[in-house]
Coordinates of C-alpha atoms and ligand atoms in Angstrom, one line a residue:
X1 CA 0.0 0.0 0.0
X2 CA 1.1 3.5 -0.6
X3 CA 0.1 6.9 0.6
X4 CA 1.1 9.3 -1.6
X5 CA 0.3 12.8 -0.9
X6 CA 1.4 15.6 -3.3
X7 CA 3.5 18.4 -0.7
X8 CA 1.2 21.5 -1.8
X9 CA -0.1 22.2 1.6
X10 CA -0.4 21.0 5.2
X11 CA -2.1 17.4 5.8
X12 CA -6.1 17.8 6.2
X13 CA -7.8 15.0 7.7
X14 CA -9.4 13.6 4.5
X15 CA -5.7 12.9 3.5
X16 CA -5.0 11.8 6.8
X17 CA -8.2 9.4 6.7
X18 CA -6.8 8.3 3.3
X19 CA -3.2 7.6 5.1
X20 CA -5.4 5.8 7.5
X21 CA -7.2 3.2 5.6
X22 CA -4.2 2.4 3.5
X23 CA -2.4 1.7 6.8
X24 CA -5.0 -0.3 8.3
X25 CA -5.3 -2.4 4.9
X26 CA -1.9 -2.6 4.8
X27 CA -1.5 -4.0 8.6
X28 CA -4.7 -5.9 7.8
X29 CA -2.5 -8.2 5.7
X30 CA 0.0 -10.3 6.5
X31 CA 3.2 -8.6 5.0
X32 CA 1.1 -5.9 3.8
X33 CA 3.5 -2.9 4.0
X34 CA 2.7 1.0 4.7
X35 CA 4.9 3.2 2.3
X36 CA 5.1 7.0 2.0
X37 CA 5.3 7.9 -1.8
X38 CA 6.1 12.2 -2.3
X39 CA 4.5 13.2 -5.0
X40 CA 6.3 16.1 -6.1
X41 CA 6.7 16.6 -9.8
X42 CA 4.4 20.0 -9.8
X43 CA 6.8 22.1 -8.6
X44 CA 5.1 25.5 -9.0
X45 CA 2.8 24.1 -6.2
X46 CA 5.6 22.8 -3.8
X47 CA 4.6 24.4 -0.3
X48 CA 7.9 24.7 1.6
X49 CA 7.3 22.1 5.0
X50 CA 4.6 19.7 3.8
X51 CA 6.3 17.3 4.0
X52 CA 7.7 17.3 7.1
X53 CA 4.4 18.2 7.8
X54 CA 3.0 14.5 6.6
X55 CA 5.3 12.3 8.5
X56 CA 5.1 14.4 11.5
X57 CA 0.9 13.7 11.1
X58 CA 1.1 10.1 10.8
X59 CA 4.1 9.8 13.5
X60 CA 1.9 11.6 15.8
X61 CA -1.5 9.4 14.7
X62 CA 1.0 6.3 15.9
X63 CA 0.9 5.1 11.5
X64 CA 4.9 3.7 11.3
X65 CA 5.7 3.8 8.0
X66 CA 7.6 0.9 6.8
X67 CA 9.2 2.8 3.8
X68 CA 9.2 6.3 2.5
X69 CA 12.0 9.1 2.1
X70 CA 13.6 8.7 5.7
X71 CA 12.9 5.3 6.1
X72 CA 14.6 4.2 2.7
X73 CA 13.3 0.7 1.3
X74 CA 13.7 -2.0 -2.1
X75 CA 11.5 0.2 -4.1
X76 CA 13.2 3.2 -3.8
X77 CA 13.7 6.8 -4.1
X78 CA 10.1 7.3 -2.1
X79 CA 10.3 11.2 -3.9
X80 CA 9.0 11.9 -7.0
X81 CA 11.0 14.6 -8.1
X82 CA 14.3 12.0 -7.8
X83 CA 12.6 9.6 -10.2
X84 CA 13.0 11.2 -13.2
X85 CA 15.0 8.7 -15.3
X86 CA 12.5 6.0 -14.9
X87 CA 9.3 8.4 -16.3
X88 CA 11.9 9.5 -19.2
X89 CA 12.8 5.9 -19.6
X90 CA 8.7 4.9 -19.8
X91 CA 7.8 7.5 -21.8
X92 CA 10.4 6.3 -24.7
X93 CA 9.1 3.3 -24.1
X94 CA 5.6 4.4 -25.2
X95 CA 6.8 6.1 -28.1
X96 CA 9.0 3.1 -29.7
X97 CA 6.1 0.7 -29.4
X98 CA 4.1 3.7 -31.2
X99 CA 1.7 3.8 -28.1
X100 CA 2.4 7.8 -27.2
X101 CA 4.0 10.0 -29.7
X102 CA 5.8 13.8 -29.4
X103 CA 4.0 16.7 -30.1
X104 CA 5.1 20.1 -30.8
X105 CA 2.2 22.1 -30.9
X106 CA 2.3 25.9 -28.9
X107 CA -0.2 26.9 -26.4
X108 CA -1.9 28.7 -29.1
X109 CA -2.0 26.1 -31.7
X110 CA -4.0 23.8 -29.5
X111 CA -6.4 27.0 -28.5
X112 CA -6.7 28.0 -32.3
X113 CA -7.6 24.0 -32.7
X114 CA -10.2 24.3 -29.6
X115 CA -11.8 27.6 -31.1
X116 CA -12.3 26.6 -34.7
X117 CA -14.1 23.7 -33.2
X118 CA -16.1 25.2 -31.2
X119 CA -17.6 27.2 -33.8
X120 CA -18.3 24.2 -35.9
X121 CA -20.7 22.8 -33.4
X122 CA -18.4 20.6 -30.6
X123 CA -18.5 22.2 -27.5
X124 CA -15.9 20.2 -25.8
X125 CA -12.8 19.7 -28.2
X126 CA -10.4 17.3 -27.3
X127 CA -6.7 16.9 -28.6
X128 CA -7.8 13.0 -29.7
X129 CA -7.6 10.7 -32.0
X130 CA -9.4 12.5 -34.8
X131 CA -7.8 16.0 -34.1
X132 CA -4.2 14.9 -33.5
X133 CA -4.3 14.0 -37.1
X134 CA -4.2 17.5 -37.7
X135 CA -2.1 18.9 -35.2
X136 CA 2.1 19.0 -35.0
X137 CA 2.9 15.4 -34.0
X138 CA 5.3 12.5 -34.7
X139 CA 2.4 11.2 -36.1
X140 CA 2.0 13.9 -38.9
X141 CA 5.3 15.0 -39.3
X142 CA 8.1 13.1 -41.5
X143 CA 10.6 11.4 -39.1
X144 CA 13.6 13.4 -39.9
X145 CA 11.6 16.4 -38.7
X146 CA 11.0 15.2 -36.3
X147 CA 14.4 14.4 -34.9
X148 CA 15.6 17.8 -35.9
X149 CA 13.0 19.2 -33.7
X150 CA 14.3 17.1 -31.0
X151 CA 18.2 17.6 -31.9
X152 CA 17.1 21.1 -32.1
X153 CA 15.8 21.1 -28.3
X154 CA 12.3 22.7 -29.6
X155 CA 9.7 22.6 -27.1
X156 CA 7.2 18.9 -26.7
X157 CA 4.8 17.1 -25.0
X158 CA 4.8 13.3 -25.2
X159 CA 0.9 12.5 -25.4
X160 CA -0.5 8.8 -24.8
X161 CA -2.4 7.4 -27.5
X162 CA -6.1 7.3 -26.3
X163 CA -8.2 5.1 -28.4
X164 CA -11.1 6.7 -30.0
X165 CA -13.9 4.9 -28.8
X166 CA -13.7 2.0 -26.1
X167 CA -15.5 1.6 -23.2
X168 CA -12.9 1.5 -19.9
X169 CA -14.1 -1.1 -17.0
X170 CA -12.7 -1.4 -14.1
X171 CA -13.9 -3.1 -10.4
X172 CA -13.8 -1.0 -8.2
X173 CA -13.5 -2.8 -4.4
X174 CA -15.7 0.1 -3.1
X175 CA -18.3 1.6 -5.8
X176 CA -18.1 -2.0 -7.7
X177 CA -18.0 -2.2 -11.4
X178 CA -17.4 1.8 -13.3
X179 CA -17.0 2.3 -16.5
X180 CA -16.1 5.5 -19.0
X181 CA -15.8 6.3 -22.5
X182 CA -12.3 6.8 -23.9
X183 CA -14.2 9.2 -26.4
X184 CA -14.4 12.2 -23.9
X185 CA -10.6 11.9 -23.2
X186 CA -7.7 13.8 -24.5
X187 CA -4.7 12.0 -25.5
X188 CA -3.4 12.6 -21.7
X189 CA 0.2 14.4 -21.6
X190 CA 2.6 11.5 -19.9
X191 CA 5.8 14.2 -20.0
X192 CA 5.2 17.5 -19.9
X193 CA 7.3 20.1 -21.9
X194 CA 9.1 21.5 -18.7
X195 CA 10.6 17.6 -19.0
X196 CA 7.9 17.1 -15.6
X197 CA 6.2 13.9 -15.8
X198 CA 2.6 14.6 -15.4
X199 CA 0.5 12.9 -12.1
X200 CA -1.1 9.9 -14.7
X201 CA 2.8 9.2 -15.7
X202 CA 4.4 9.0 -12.7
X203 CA 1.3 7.5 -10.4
X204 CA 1.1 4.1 -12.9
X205 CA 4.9 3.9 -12.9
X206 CA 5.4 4.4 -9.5
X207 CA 2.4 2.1 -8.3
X208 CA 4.4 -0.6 -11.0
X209 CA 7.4 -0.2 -9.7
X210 CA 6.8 -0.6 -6.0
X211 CA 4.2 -3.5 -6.3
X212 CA 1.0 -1.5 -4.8
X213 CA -1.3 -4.2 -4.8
X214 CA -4.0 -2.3 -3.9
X215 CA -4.8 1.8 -4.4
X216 CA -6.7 3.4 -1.9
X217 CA -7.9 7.0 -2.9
X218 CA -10.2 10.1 -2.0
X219 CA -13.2 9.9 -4.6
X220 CA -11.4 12.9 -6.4
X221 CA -9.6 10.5 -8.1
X222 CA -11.9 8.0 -9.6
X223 CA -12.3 10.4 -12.7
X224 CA -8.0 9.6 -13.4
X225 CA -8.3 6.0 -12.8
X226 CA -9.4 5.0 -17.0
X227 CA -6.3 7.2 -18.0
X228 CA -4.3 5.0 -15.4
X229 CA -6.0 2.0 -16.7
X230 CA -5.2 3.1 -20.2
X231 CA -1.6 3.7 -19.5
X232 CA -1.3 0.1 -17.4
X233 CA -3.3 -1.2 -21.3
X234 CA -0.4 0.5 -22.7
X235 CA 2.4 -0.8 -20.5
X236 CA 0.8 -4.2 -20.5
X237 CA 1.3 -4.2 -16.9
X238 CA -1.8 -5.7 -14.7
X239 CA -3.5 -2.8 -12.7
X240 CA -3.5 -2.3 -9.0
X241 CA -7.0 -3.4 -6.9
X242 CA -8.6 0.0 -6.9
X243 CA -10.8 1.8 -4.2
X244 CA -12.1 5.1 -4.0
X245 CA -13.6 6.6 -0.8
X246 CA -16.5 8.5 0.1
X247 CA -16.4 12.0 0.4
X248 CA -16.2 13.9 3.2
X249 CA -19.5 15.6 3.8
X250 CA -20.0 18.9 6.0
X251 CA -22.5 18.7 8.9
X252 CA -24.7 21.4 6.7
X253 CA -24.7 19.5 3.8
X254 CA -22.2 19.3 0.7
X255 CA -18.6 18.5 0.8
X256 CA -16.5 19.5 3.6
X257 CA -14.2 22.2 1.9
X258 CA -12.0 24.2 3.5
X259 CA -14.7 26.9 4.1
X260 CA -17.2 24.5 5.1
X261 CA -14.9 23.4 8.0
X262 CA -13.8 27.0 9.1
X263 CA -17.6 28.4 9.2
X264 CA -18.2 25.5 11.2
X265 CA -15.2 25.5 13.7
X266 CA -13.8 22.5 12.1
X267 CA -10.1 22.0 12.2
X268 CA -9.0 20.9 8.7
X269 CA -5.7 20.4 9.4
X270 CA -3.6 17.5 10.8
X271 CA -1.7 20.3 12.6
X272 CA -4.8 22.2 13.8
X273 CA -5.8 19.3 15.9
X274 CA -2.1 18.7 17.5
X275 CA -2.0 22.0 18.3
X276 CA -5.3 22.4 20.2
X277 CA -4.5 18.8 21.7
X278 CA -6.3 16.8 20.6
X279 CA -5.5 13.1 21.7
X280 CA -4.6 10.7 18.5
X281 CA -5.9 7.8 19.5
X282 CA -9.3 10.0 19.6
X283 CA -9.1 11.6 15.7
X284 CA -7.5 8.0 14.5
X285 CA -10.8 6.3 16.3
X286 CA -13.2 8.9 14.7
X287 CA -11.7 8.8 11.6
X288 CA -11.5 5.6 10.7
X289 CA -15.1 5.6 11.8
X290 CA -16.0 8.0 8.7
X291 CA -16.9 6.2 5.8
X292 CA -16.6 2.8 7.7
X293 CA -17.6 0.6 10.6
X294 CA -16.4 -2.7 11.9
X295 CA -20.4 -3.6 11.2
X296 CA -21.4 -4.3 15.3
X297 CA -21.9 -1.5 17.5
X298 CA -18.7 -1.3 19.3
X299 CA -17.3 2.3 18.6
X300 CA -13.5 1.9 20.9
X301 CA -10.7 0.7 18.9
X302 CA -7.4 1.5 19.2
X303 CA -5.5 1.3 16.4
X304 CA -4.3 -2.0 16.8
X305 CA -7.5 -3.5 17.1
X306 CA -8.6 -1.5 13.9
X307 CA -5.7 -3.2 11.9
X308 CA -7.6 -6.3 12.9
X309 CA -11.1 -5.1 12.1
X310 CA -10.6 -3.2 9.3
X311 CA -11.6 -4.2 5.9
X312 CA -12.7 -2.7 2.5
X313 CA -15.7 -4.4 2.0
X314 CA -17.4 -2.4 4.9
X315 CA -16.3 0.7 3.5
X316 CA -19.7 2.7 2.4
X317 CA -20.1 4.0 -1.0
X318 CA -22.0 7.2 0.3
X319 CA -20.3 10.7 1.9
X320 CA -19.7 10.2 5.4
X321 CA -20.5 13.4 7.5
X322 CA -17.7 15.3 9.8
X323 CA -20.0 15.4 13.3
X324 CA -17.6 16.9 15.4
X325 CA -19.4 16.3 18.4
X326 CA -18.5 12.5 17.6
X327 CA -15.3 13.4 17.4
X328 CA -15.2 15.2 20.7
X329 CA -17.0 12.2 22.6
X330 CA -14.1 10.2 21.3
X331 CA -11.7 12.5 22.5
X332 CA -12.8 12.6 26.1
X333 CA -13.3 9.0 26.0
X334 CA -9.2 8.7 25.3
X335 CA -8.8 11.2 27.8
X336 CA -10.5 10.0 30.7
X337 CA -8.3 6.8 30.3
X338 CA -5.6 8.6 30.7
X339 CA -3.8 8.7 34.4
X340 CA -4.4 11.9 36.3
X341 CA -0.2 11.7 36.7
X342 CA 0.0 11.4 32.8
X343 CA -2.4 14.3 32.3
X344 CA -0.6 16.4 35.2
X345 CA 2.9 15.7 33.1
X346 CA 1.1 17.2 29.7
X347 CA -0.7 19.8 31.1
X348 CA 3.2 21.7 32.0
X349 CA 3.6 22.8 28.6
X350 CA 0.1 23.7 27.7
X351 CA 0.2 25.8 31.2
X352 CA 3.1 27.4 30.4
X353 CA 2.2 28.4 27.1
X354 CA -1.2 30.4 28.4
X355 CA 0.9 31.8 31.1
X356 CA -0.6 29.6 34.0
X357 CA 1.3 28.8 36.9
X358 CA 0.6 25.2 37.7
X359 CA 0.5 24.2 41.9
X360 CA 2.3 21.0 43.2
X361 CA 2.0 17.9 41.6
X362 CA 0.0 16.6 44.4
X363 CA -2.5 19.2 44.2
X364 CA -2.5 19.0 40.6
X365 CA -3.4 15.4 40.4
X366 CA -6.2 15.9 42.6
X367 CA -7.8 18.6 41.0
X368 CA -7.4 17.0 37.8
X369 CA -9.3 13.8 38.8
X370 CA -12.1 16.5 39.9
X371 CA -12.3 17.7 36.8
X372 CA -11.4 15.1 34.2
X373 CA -15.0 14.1 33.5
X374 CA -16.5 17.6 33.1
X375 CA -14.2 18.4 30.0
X376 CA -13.9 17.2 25.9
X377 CA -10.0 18.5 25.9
X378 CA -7.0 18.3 28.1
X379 CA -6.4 22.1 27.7
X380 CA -10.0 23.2 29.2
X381 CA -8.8 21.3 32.3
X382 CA -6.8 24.7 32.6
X383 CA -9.8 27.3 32.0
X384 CA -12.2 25.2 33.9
X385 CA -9.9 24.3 36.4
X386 CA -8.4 28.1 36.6
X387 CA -9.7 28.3 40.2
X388 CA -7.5 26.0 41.6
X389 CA -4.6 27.4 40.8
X390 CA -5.6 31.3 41.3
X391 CA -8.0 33.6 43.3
X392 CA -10.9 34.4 40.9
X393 CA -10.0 37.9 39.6
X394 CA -13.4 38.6 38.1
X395 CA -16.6 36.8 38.3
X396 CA -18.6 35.3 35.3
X397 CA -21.6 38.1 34.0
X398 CA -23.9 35.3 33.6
X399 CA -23.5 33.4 37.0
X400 CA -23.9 36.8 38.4
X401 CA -27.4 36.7 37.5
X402 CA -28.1 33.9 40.6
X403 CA -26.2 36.5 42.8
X404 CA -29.7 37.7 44.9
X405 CA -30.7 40.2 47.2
X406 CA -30.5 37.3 50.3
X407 CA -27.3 36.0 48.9
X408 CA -25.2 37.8 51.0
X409 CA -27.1 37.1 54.0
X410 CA -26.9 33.1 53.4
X411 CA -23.1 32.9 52.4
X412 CA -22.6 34.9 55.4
X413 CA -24.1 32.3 58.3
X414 CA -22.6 29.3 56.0
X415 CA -19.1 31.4 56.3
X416 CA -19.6 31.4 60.2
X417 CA -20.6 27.4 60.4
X418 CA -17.6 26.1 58.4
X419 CA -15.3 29.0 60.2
X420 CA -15.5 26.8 63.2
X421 CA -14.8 23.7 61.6
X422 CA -10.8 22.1 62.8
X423 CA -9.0 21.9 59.6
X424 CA -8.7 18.1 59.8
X425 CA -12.5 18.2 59.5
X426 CA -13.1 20.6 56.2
X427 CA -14.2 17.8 54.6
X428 CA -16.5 17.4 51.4
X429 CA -19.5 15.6 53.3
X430 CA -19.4 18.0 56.3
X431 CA -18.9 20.9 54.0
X432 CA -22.0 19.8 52.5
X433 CA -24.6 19.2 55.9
X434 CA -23.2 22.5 56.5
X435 CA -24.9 24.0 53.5
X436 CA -28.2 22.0 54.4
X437 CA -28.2 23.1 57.7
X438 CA -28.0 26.5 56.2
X439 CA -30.9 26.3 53.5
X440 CA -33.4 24.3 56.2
X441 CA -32.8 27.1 59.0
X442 CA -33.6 30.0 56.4
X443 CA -36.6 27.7 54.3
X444 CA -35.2 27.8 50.9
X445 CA -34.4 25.8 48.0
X446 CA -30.6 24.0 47.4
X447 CA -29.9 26.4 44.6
X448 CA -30.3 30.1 46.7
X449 CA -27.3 29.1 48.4
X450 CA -25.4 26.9 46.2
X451 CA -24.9 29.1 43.4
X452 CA -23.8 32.5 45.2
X453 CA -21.4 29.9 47.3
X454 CA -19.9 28.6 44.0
X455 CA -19.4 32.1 42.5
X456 CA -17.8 33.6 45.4
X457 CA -15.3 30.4 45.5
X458 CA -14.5 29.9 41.8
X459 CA -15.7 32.3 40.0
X460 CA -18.0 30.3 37.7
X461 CA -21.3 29.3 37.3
X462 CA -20.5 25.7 36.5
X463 CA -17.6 23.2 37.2
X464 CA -17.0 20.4 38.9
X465 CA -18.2 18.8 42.3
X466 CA -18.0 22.1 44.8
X467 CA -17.5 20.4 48.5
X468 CA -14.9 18.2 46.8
X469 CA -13.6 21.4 44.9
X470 CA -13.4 23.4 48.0
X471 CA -12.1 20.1 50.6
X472 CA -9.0 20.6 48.1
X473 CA -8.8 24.2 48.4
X474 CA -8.6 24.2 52.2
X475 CA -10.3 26.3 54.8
X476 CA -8.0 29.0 54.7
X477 CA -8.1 29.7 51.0
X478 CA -12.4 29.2 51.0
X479 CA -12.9 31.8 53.6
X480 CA -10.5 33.8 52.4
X481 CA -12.6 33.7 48.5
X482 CA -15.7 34.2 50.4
X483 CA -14.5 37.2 52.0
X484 CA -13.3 39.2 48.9
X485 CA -16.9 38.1 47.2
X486 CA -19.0 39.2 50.2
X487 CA -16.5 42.4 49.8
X488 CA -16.7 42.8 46.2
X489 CA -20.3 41.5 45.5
X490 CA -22.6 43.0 48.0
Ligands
LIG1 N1 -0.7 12.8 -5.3 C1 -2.1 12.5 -5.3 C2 -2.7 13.3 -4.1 O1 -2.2 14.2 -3.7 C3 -2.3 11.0 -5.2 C4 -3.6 10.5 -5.6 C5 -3.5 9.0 -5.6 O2 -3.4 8.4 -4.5 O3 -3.3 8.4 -6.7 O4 -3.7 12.9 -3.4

């Protein structure tokens, strides 16, 4: 299996999904192997980083890959651009088997050919097999001609032969049998006149070359795969097993494009989702979840077990939609099995990179297991959990609202009962008769005293279990929050 991304921009997660299911398949096989193919032959596109940018996605997904630039391998070079020789060498090939031929014809020769068709009633031209006849070919010119023009260095494209009308079948493992018509094909450019091979040229080669057995691709592709069949016709080489996946869709309809995602707060890049730590395992589960599903209704997998489940045949033919909320449920899944000592480790540079000064380990750990099952990400540990390491500064506008006219009073004769309680005896369950006591002695409901008591010690309206919250605190620090609010807030 390959994955063979073009370096023209950062990884998005349908390329990283298509790096995924190539993986799995690959690891779903015995000997199956995972190879990372650059596919960088349009140089005016090249985006400087990319490709770092790939293997430092899939290293950070936990995809090993068992041969690529880095990693070497049989089959090698792994980049494009260092292949040269061998799409030169096939291209000759072509031509002496009169498969492909040379043509010489200017930008504006094949527009001038376009226009006058157009006006004669075909709305489409096509350089084909009817026009070429007409054009500025080895095929119409003598053959010393056309090795001056060669000698001479003059300017060609070497053009594949495309049959004028056959039908083009293929099996596809995914969308089952397609077929297209040669006739509304262009005799496809293999080398382009800069001396580039073009993407059909050096994808069949390459695929040859390095045995792919099977090609997993984005549905984007299913339009190249007759010129690829064509060219492995032409070759007489046997064709990879192909298999297009589903689109993508946006949770408002349509494809997910880059817009989609950003109007809806979707990350589209690899690095996006490493950045706002995300954990792996969660966008590796979720993802291999979109377009396909181990057909029960288990959902956990790492990606071991997916290697194990994973197979084409359950792959659907339809879009599969980007629900981010799935995505999120995944990810706190994957968090919550984390150790509170593992999250306390990660959370240092993520603290230190917002500024936040982090208390003592111990502390740390405990306020973490507080507040582990209240949050999607690791880093909203630190916003909701911002009131155990600081005094609130400022309290929230909207929990203010619950602030009332007898909220002073209340916080006021809970203040005096847990003022007398020994340190050793500040304890959640006590700290919680307390505020019962409180609310029975005055007649009112849980809420008139909870909420007011929750401002004034964190700040917030909402977060996690408030006795346990302030237990950890400590008496000193509790009263000492109740005072300012009393202060501030009355
Ligand atoms: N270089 C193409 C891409 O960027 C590869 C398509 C294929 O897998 O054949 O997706």
């Amino acid at each position: 299996m390959r994955f063979a991304p073009s370096p023209t921009g950062f990884l998005h997660i349908g390329g990283l999904r298509t790096a995924l299911y190539n993986y799995l398949f690959a690891k779903s096989h015995t000997g199956g192997k995972f190879i990372l193919r650059i596919e960088d032959t349009d140089q005016s596109r090249y985006v400087e980083g990319a490709e770092q940018d790939i293997i430092d996605s899939l290293e950070w997904c936990g995809m090993e890959i068992d041969e690529g630039p880095n990693e070497g391998g049989d089959v090698g070079p792994y980049r494009q651009s260092e292949r040269q020789d061998l799409y030169h060498k096939y291209a000759k090939q072509l031509i002496d088997e009169g498969k492909a031929y040379y043509a010489f014809d200017t930008t504006d020769e094949i527009d001038q050919m376009r226009e006058r068709l157009k006006k004669s009633g075909n709305p489409s031209p096509k350089y084909d097999a009817v026009t070429r006849q007409s054009m500025i070919n080895s095929l119409t010119l003598p053959q010393d001609e056309v090795e001056k023009r060669l000698k001479n260095g003059d300017e060609y494209v070497i053009r594949l032969k495309v049959p004028r009308r056959e039908t083009i079948r293929f099996e596809d493992l995914i969308r089952g049998h397609v077929s297209f018509e040669s006739k509304g094909l262009d005799d496809q450019v293999l080398l382009k006149s800069d001396g580039m091979p073009t993407y059909h040229l050096a994808n069949v080669v390459d695929d040859h070359l390095m045995n792919i057995s099977h090609v997993i691709r984005g549905e984007e592709w299913l339009s190249s795969t007759p010129k690829h069949i064509l060219l492995y016709q032409a070759f007489g080489w046997e064709a990879p097993k192909m298999a297009h996946l589903p689109l993508i869709m946006s949770p408002s309809g349509g494809k997910l494009s880059k817009r989609k995602a950003e109007e809806e707060g979707i990350p589209v890049n690899t690095k996006e989702y490493i950045k706002q730590h995300y954990e792996p395992e969660a966008l590796v589960n979720f993802l291999a979840y979109l377009g396909w599903s181990p057909g029960d209704d288990s959902e956990i997998h790492s990606l071991n077990e997916l290697c194990h489940l994973f197979s084409l045949d359950r792959v659907s033919k339809g879009g599969a939609v980007f629900n981010h909320k799935k995505l999120l449920w995944y990810n706190e899944h994957y968090l919550r099995e984390e150790t509170d000592k593992a999250i306390a480790e990660r959370l240092q540079p993520i603290a230190k990179e917002k500024g936040i000064e982090l208390p003592e380990e111990e502390f740390l750990i405990q306020a973490i297991a507080l507040l582990k099952d209240r949050v999607s990400k690791v880093d909203e540990l630190l916003d909701m959990g911002r009131f155990f390491f600081d005094d609130p500064d400022e309290y929230d506008e909207k929990a203010l609202k619950k602030w009332k006219d007898d909220s002073a009073d209340l916080v006021t004769q809970y203040r005096e009962n847990i003022s007398r309680l020994p340190d050793n005896e500040f304890e959640a369950a006590t700290l919680k008769s307390h505020l019962e006591d409180v609310i029975n002695a005055n007649n009112v409901g849980f809420g008139k005293l909870m909420m007011p008591l929750r401002i004034a010690v964190t700040g917030q309206g909402f977060g996690p279990d408030l006795f346990a919250s302030m237990e950890l605190l400590g008496k000193e620090t509790v009263l000492k929050r109740i005072d300012t609010a009393l202060d501030k807030l009355d």
